[in-house]
């Protein structure tokens, strides 16, 4: 696989690279990101490899991430239209302003205009709702977004970190009203965070939404820097923000490191390859603080895991999902198919059928 092995994003006509460049690290304003110069080098390296999908947000380094991206494309006429740029709204950049963030109409218009200014572009390709506000009517949010699509300032709409029920409700309303559809989801997903498999990812698959996982290395825990036998400091500037792995995390981390050693690959590349190959995943968000980190992580494109290696990682990282996930998985097929083989899967009959031949 390569970065120019483009994939269709959800039920849309938009094509993106299998890795989307995440730019939360662009700007060193907060003490742990990349300088503008290093950020530009990372962006250039990604594009040179054939990547076409760049993700940012209005609140990343308080707007500096968007400005760095805007400055880069402003000096390269014609390149911007070749790239899919996504940014997010919701985060408030103005203290003591209750309408500075969120998904209300006033907030959406203000946030979009400021993002366009920083990005130095007339439009964004994907405008992502960055979080969930249960008090703002979803009709207000959807209609405000549709107005911006009709005005030519947004091409597509996506949701990030919104509950499955609220996303499904919004998608249904948009479809019934003829408003711009939700074509994709961003959600946290990795070997250490798989609970989205309960509702979010199945919902996306059913409703025609692409899925873009963020934090596929789980804040660096799956990067190869950690193991249960490691002592001493770890090369990270974000430990103060995210802490360190738990005992249960180390069970997965050690298994990942073992598979990586067997495959002759880095742990980070194996963890990323695992995410890329999961059902429903379109493009995985890939962040880097240094150019060498980006190059190392892009090596995941060349990793092919065996069925046994995937099975080992699947088993050790299997999550405990919310009800009714286990009930549906373990019981539904037995109740429905009564011991037959359907679509290649054979299920046992429900024991109550075998306990008695009498039917009423």
Short mmCIF file of C-alpha atoms in Angstrom, two decimals, residues 53-307:
data_model
loop_
_atom_site.label_atom_id
_atom_site.label_comp_id
_atom_site.label_asym_id
_atom_site.label_seq_id
_atom_site.Cartn_x
_atom_site.Cartn_y
_atom_site.Cartn_z
CA UNK A 53 -5.61 14.45 3.42
CA UNK A 54 -4.70 16.97 6.14
CA UNK A 55 -6.63 17.33 9.41
CA UNK A 56 -6.55 20.21 11.87
CA UNK A 57 -8.88 22.08 14.26
CA UNK A 58 -9.50 25.66 15.27
CA UNK A 59 -8.20 24.99 18.79
CA UNK A 60 -4.99 23.14 17.86
CA UNK A 61 -2.25 25.30 19.41
CA UNK A 62 -4.88 28.03 19.72
CA UNK A 63 -5.18 28.42 15.96
CA UNK A 64 -1.47 28.22 15.14
CA UNK A 65 -1.84 24.82 13.49
CA UNK A 66 -4.32 26.24 10.98
CA UNK A 67 -2.07 29.24 10.34
CA UNK A 68 0.96 27.05 9.66
CA UNK A 69 -1.04 25.06 7.13
CA UNK A 70 -2.39 28.25 5.56
CA UNK A 71 1.07 29.76 5.28
CA UNK A 72 2.37 26.61 3.59
CA UNK A 73 -0.26 26.49 0.87
CA UNK A 74 -0.29 30.28 0.37
CA UNK A 75 3.25 30.08 -1.02
CA UNK A 76 2.40 27.19 -3.36
CA UNK A 77 -0.33 28.39 -5.76
CA UNK A 78 -2.52 25.64 -7.16
CA UNK A 79 -1.55 23.03 -4.57
CA UNK A 80 -4.38 23.72 -2.15
CA UNK A 81 -7.08 22.41 -4.52
CA UNK A 82 -5.19 19.11 -4.83
CA UNK A 83 -5.45 18.49 -1.07
CA UNK A 84 -8.35 17.54 1.21
CA UNK A 85 -8.19 19.91 4.17
CA UNK A 86 -10.41 19.21 7.16
CA UNK A 87 -10.77 21.37 10.23
CA UNK A 88 -13.00 21.21 13.28
CA UNK A 89 -15.29 23.54 15.18
CA UNK A 90 -16.59 23.46 18.75
CA UNK A 91 -13.61 24.60 20.82
CA UNK A 92 -13.84 28.13 22.22
CA UNK A 93 -10.83 30.41 21.74
CA UNK A 94 -12.36 33.33 23.63
CA UNK A 95 -12.55 33.36 27.42
CA UNK A 96 -15.85 34.50 28.91
CA UNK A 97 -17.69 34.29 25.58
CA UNK A 98 -20.51 31.72 25.82
CA UNK A 99 -21.03 31.85 22.05
CA UNK A 100 -17.36 31.55 21.12
CA UNK A 101 -17.56 27.80 20.68
CA UNK A 102 -20.02 24.96 20.30
CA UNK A 103 -22.42 23.94 17.51
CA UNK A 104 -24.90 26.86 17.52
CA UNK A 105 -25.43 28.90 14.34
CA UNK A 106 -23.66 32.04 15.63
CA UNK A 107 -20.71 29.97 16.83
CA UNK A 108 -20.45 27.94 13.63
CA UNK A 109 -20.34 30.99 11.36
CA UNK A 110 -17.76 32.77 13.53
CA UNK A 111 -15.54 29.71 13.91
CA UNK A 112 -15.64 28.93 10.19
CA UNK A 113 -14.77 32.48 9.14
CA UNK A 114 -11.80 32.52 11.51
CA UNK A 115 -10.60 29.10 10.32
CA UNK A 116 -10.82 30.21 6.69
CA UNK A 117 -8.83 33.31 7.56
CA UNK A 118 -6.08 31.34 9.28
CA UNK A 119 -6.02 28.68 6.56
CA UNK A 120 -5.99 31.40 3.88
CA UNK A 121 -8.53 29.52 1.78
CA UNK A 122 -12.07 30.09 0.53
CA UNK A 123 -13.35 26.70 1.67
CA UNK A 124 -12.63 23.62 3.75
CA UNK A 125 -13.18 20.16 2.33
CA UNK A 126 -14.49 18.59 5.55
CA UNK A 127 -15.88 20.59 8.46
CA UNK A 128 -15.98 18.43 11.58
CA UNK A 129 -18.18 18.88 14.63
CA UNK A 130 -15.50 18.33 17.27
CA UNK A 131 -17.61 17.29 20.26
CA UNK A 132 -21.14 16.94 21.61
CA UNK A 133 -23.50 19.55 23.02
CA UNK A 134 -26.81 17.95 24.10
CA UNK A 135 -28.52 21.32 24.61
CA UNK A 136 -28.16 22.81 21.12
CA UNK A 137 -30.90 21.51 18.79
CA UNK A 138 -29.28 19.27 16.20
CA UNK A 139 -31.55 20.83 13.55
CA UNK A 140 -29.88 24.20 14.19
CA UNK A 141 -26.42 22.71 13.76
CA UNK A 142 -27.28 20.74 10.63
CA UNK A 143 -29.08 23.63 8.92
CA UNK A 144 -26.23 26.03 9.73
CA UNK A 145 -23.74 23.58 8.23
CA UNK A 146 -25.92 23.02 5.17
CA UNK A 147 -26.11 26.80 4.64
CA UNK A 148 -22.31 26.94 4.61
CA UNK A 149 -22.17 24.07 2.12
CA UNK A 150 -24.62 25.93 -0.13
CA UNK A 151 -22.49 29.06 0.24
CA UNK A 152 -19.47 27.11 -1.02
CA UNK A 153 -17.46 27.45 2.20
CA UNK A 154 -17.73 23.76 3.17
CA UNK A 155 -17.63 20.74 0.87
CA UNK A 156 -18.52 17.92 3.31
CA UNK A 157 -19.64 17.46 6.93
CA UNK A 158 -18.19 15.07 9.52
CA UNK A 159 -18.72 14.33 13.22
CA UNK A 160 -15.99 13.71 15.79
CA UNK A 161 -16.39 12.28 19.30
CA UNK A 162 -20.20 12.37 19.22
CA UNK A 163 -22.27 9.49 20.71
CA UNK A 164 -23.60 6.93 18.26
CA UNK A 165 -27.25 7.65 19.07
CA UNK A 166 -26.80 11.39 18.51
CA UNK A 167 -24.88 10.83 15.27
CA UNK A 168 -27.53 8.44 13.97
CA UNK A 169 -30.28 10.92 14.87
CA UNK A 170 -28.44 13.73 13.08
CA UNK A 171 -27.75 11.60 10.02
CA UNK A 172 -31.40 10.58 9.78
CA UNK A 173 -32.65 14.16 10.12
CA UNK A 174 -30.18 15.39 7.50
CA UNK A 175 -31.30 12.69 5.08
CA UNK A 176 -35.00 13.39 5.60
CA UNK A 177 -34.54 17.16 5.28
CA UNK A 178 -32.28 16.93 2.24
CA UNK A 179 -29.45 18.65 4.10
CA UNK A 180 -25.77 17.85 3.68
CA UNK A 181 -25.13 14.32 4.97
CA UNK A 182 -22.61 13.25 7.59
CA UNK A 183 -20.06 11.35 5.51
CA UNK A 184 -17.51 10.39 8.16
CA UNK A 185 -16.68 9.96 11.84
CA UNK A 186 -13.55 10.63 13.82
CA UNK A 187 -13.16 8.53 16.95
CA UNK A 188 -10.48 7.23 19.26
CA UNK A 189 -9.42 3.75 18.17
CA UNK A 190 -6.37 1.59 18.76
CA UNK A 191 -5.29 -1.70 20.27
CA UNK A 192 -5.79 -0.01 23.65
CA UNK A 193 -9.16 1.60 22.87
CA UNK A 194 -11.59 -0.61 20.95
CA UNK A 195 -14.92 0.17 22.58
CA UNK A 196 -16.07 2.04 19.45
CA UNK A 197 -16.63 -1.45 18.02
CA UNK A 198 -19.76 -1.65 20.16
CA UNK A 199 -21.88 1.00 18.44
CA UNK A 200 -19.98 3.76 16.64
CA UNK A 201 -18.19 1.70 13.98
CA UNK A 202 -21.17 -0.58 13.22
CA UNK A 203 -23.38 2.51 12.94
CA UNK A 204 -20.91 4.11 10.52
CA UNK A 205 -20.80 0.98 8.38
CA UNK A 206 -24.59 0.75 8.29
CA UNK A 207 -25.18 4.43 7.52
CA UNK A 208 -22.47 4.92 4.92
CA UNK A 209 -19.94 6.88 6.97
CA UNK A 210 -16.19 6.53 6.69
CA UNK A 211 -14.22 6.17 9.93
CA UNK A 212 -11.02 8.07 10.73
CA UNK A 213 -9.45 6.82 13.98
CA UNK A 214 -7.41 9.25 16.03
CA UNK A 215 -4.65 8.32 18.49
CA UNK A 216 -3.95 4.95 16.81
CA UNK A 217 -0.77 4.72 18.93
CA UNK A 218 -2.71 5.69 22.08
CA UNK A 219 -0.63 8.75 23.01
CA UNK A 220 2.57 6.88 22.16
CA UNK A 221 1.88 3.90 24.43
CA UNK A 222 1.98 1.62 21.35
CA UNK A 223 5.00 3.28 19.75
CA UNK A 224 7.55 0.75 21.02
CA UNK A 225 8.87 3.09 23.70
CA UNK A 226 7.09 1.18 26.43
CA UNK A 227 7.18 -2.38 27.76
CA UNK A 228 6.61 -3.91 31.17
CA UNK A 229 10.36 -4.46 31.48
CA UNK A 230 11.36 -0.91 30.52
CA UNK A 231 12.81 1.29 33.21
CA UNK A 232 14.03 4.85 32.99
CA UNK A 233 12.73 7.89 31.11
CA UNK A 234 10.78 7.59 27.84
CA UNK A 235 11.31 9.92 24.86
CA UNK A 236 8.06 11.85 25.06
CA UNK A 237 7.10 15.43 25.85
CA UNK A 238 3.47 14.60 26.66
CA UNK A 239 3.85 12.35 29.70
CA UNK A 240 2.64 15.17 31.92
CA UNK A 241 -0.56 15.35 29.87
CA UNK A 242 -1.38 11.68 29.31
CA UNK A 243 0.44 9.84 32.09
CA UNK A 244 1.78 6.34 31.48
CA UNK A 245 0.41 2.88 30.68
CA UNK A 246 -1.55 0.88 33.24
CA UNK A 247 -0.90 -2.74 34.16
CA UNK A 248 -3.64 -3.90 31.79
CA UNK A 249 -2.17 -1.69 29.04
CA UNK A 250 1.16 -3.46 29.41
CA UNK A 251 -0.45 -6.82 28.63
CA UNK A 252 -1.40 -5.49 25.19
CA UNK A 253 1.84 -3.53 24.76
CA UNK A 254 3.99 -6.58 25.47
CA UNK A 255 1.97 -8.70 23.05
CA UNK A 256 2.34 -5.99 20.38
CA UNK A 257 6.09 -5.81 20.93
CA UNK A 258 6.28 -9.58 20.57
CA UNK A 259 4.39 -9.59 17.27
CA UNK A 260 6.55 -6.72 16.01
CA UNK A 261 9.73 -8.62 16.85
CA UNK A 262 8.39 -11.71 15.09
CA UNK A 263 7.43 -9.67 12.01
CA UNK A 264 10.71 -7.76 11.93
CA UNK A 265 8.86 -4.43 12.15
CA UNK A 266 8.57 -1.64 14.69
CA UNK A 267 5.80 -1.79 17.24
CA UNK A 268 4.39 1.49 15.94
CA UNK A 269 4.22 0.20 12.37
CA UNK A 270 2.46 -2.98 13.48
CA UNK A 271 -0.04 -1.07 15.64
CA UNK A 272 -0.83 1.26 12.74
CA UNK A 273 -1.11 -1.60 10.25
CA UNK A 274 -3.54 -3.35 12.60
CA UNK A 275 -5.79 -0.26 12.67
CA UNK A 276 -5.60 0.20 8.90
CA UNK A 277 -6.84 -3.34 8.37
CA UNK A 278 -9.80 -3.21 10.74
CA UNK A 279 -13.39 -3.34 9.39
CA UNK A 280 -14.94 0.02 8.61
CA UNK A 281 -11.71 2.04 8.74
CA UNK A 282 -11.12 4.41 5.81
CA UNK A 283 -8.17 6.59 6.77
CA UNK A 284 -6.17 6.67 9.99
CA UNK A 285 -5.02 9.94 11.53
CA UNK A 286 -1.27 9.99 11.84
CA UNK A 287 0.46 12.64 13.92
CA UNK A 288 4.16 13.33 14.31
CA UNK A 289 6.21 15.80 16.29
CA UNK A 290 9.36 15.26 14.23
CA UNK A 291 10.01 14.39 10.59
CA UNK A 292 11.75 11.13 11.53
CA UNK A 293 8.63 10.07 13.48
CA UNK A 294 6.48 10.63 10.40
CA UNK A 295 8.82 8.61 8.21
CA UNK A 296 8.92 5.79 10.76
CA UNK A 297 5.16 5.67 11.07
CA UNK A 298 4.60 5.70 7.30
CA UNK A 299 6.51 2.42 7.17
CA UNK A 300 3.24 0.86 8.36
CA UNK A 301 2.08 1.09 4.75
CA UNK A 302 4.53 -1.70 3.92
CA UNK A 303 3.55 -4.01 6.80
CA UNK A 304 1.49 -7.13 6.09
CA UNK A 305 0.41 -9.04 9.18
CA UNK A 306 -0.30 -12.75 9.00
CA UNK A 307 -3.69 -14.07 10.05
#
